Amino acid sequence: MKNETDNPFSIPRHGYITELAKMCNCSRKTVTRALFHGYTGPKANKVIEAYKKHFQGKMKY
């Protein structure tokens, strides 16, 4: 039986948007717009970098 951690392409756990918002000191709306709508700017870029660092390879595309 495989563990969920063995699969490198699993979806991040529930609540990752809130977690990113707390890490980057911004709102959930900023995180959503940066990841799903392609917004750019100082906070959005920080969110994207934090996502890549902490959740890289854990989301199906």
Short mmCIF file of C-alpha atoms in Angstrom, two decimals:
data_model
loop_
_atom_site.label_atom_id
_atom_site.label_comp_id
_atom_site.label_asym_id
_atom_site.label_seq_id
_atom_site.Cartn_x
_atom_site.Cartn_y
_atom_site.Cartn_z
CA MET A 1 0.00 0.00 0.00
CA LYS A 2 1.41 3.39 -0.98
CA ASN A 3 1.46 6.45 1.22
CA GLU A 4 0.21 9.80 -0.04
CA THR A 5 3.72 11.18 0.41
CA ASP A 6 5.08 8.67 -2.14
CA ASN A 7 3.09 10.32 -4.94
CA PRO A 8 4.87 13.51 -6.05
CA PHE A 9 1.78 14.79 -7.86
CA SER A 10 -0.80 14.83 -5.08
CA ILE A 11 -3.00 17.89 -4.56
CA PRO A 12 -1.95 20.11 -1.62
CA ARG A 13 -3.95 19.55 1.51
CA HIS A 14 -7.07 21.54 2.23
CA GLY A 15 -6.24 25.03 3.46
CA TYR A 16 -3.07 25.71 1.51
CA ILE A 17 -4.39 29.10 0.32
CA THR A 18 -4.89 30.25 3.91
CA GLU A 19 -1.46 28.90 4.84
CA LEU A 20 0.19 30.81 1.98
CA ALA A 21 -1.67 33.98 2.95
CA LYS A 22 -0.35 33.74 6.51
CA MET A 23 3.19 33.00 5.33
CA CYS A 24 3.24 35.96 2.94
CA ASN A 25 1.31 38.34 5.21
CA CYS A 26 -1.39 39.02 2.62
CA SER A 27 -5.04 38.19 2.01
CA ARG A 28 -6.50 34.97 0.64
CA LYS A 29 -7.78 36.98 -2.32
CA THR A 30 -4.21 38.00 -3.21
CA VAL A 31 -3.11 34.36 -3.11
CA THR A 32 -6.01 33.23 -5.30
CA ARG A 33 -5.47 35.96 -7.85
CA ALA A 34 -1.73 35.35 -8.00
CA LEU A 35 -2.02 31.58 -8.47
CA PHE A 36 -5.13 31.24 -10.60
CA HIS A 37 -5.51 34.55 -12.45
CA GLY A 38 -1.87 35.43 -13.18
CA TYR A 39 -1.66 38.70 -11.28
CA THR A 40 1.81 40.18 -10.75
CA GLY A 41 3.24 42.65 -8.29
CA PRO A 42 5.32 42.59 -5.14
CA LYS A 43 2.89 40.54 -3.03
CA ALA A 44 1.77 38.30 -5.88
CA ASN A 45 5.36 37.49 -6.77
CA LYS A 46 6.09 36.69 -3.13
CA VAL A 47 3.08 34.32 -3.08
CA ILE A 48 4.20 32.56 -6.26
CA GLU A 49 7.73 32.07 -4.91
CA ALA A 50 6.41 30.72 -1.60
CA TYR A 51 4.10 28.33 -3.47
CA LYS A 52 6.97 27.03 -5.58
CA LYS A 53 9.15 26.57 -2.51
CA HIS A 54 6.61 24.77 -0.32
CA PHE A 55 4.23 23.03 -2.73
CA GLN A 56 6.28 22.37 -5.87
CA GLY A 57 5.23 19.12 -7.51
CA LYS A 58 2.31 18.56 -5.16
CA MET A 59 -0.45 19.85 -7.43
CA LYS A 60 -1.82 18.25 -10.59
CA TYR A 61 -1.73 20.55 -13.60
#
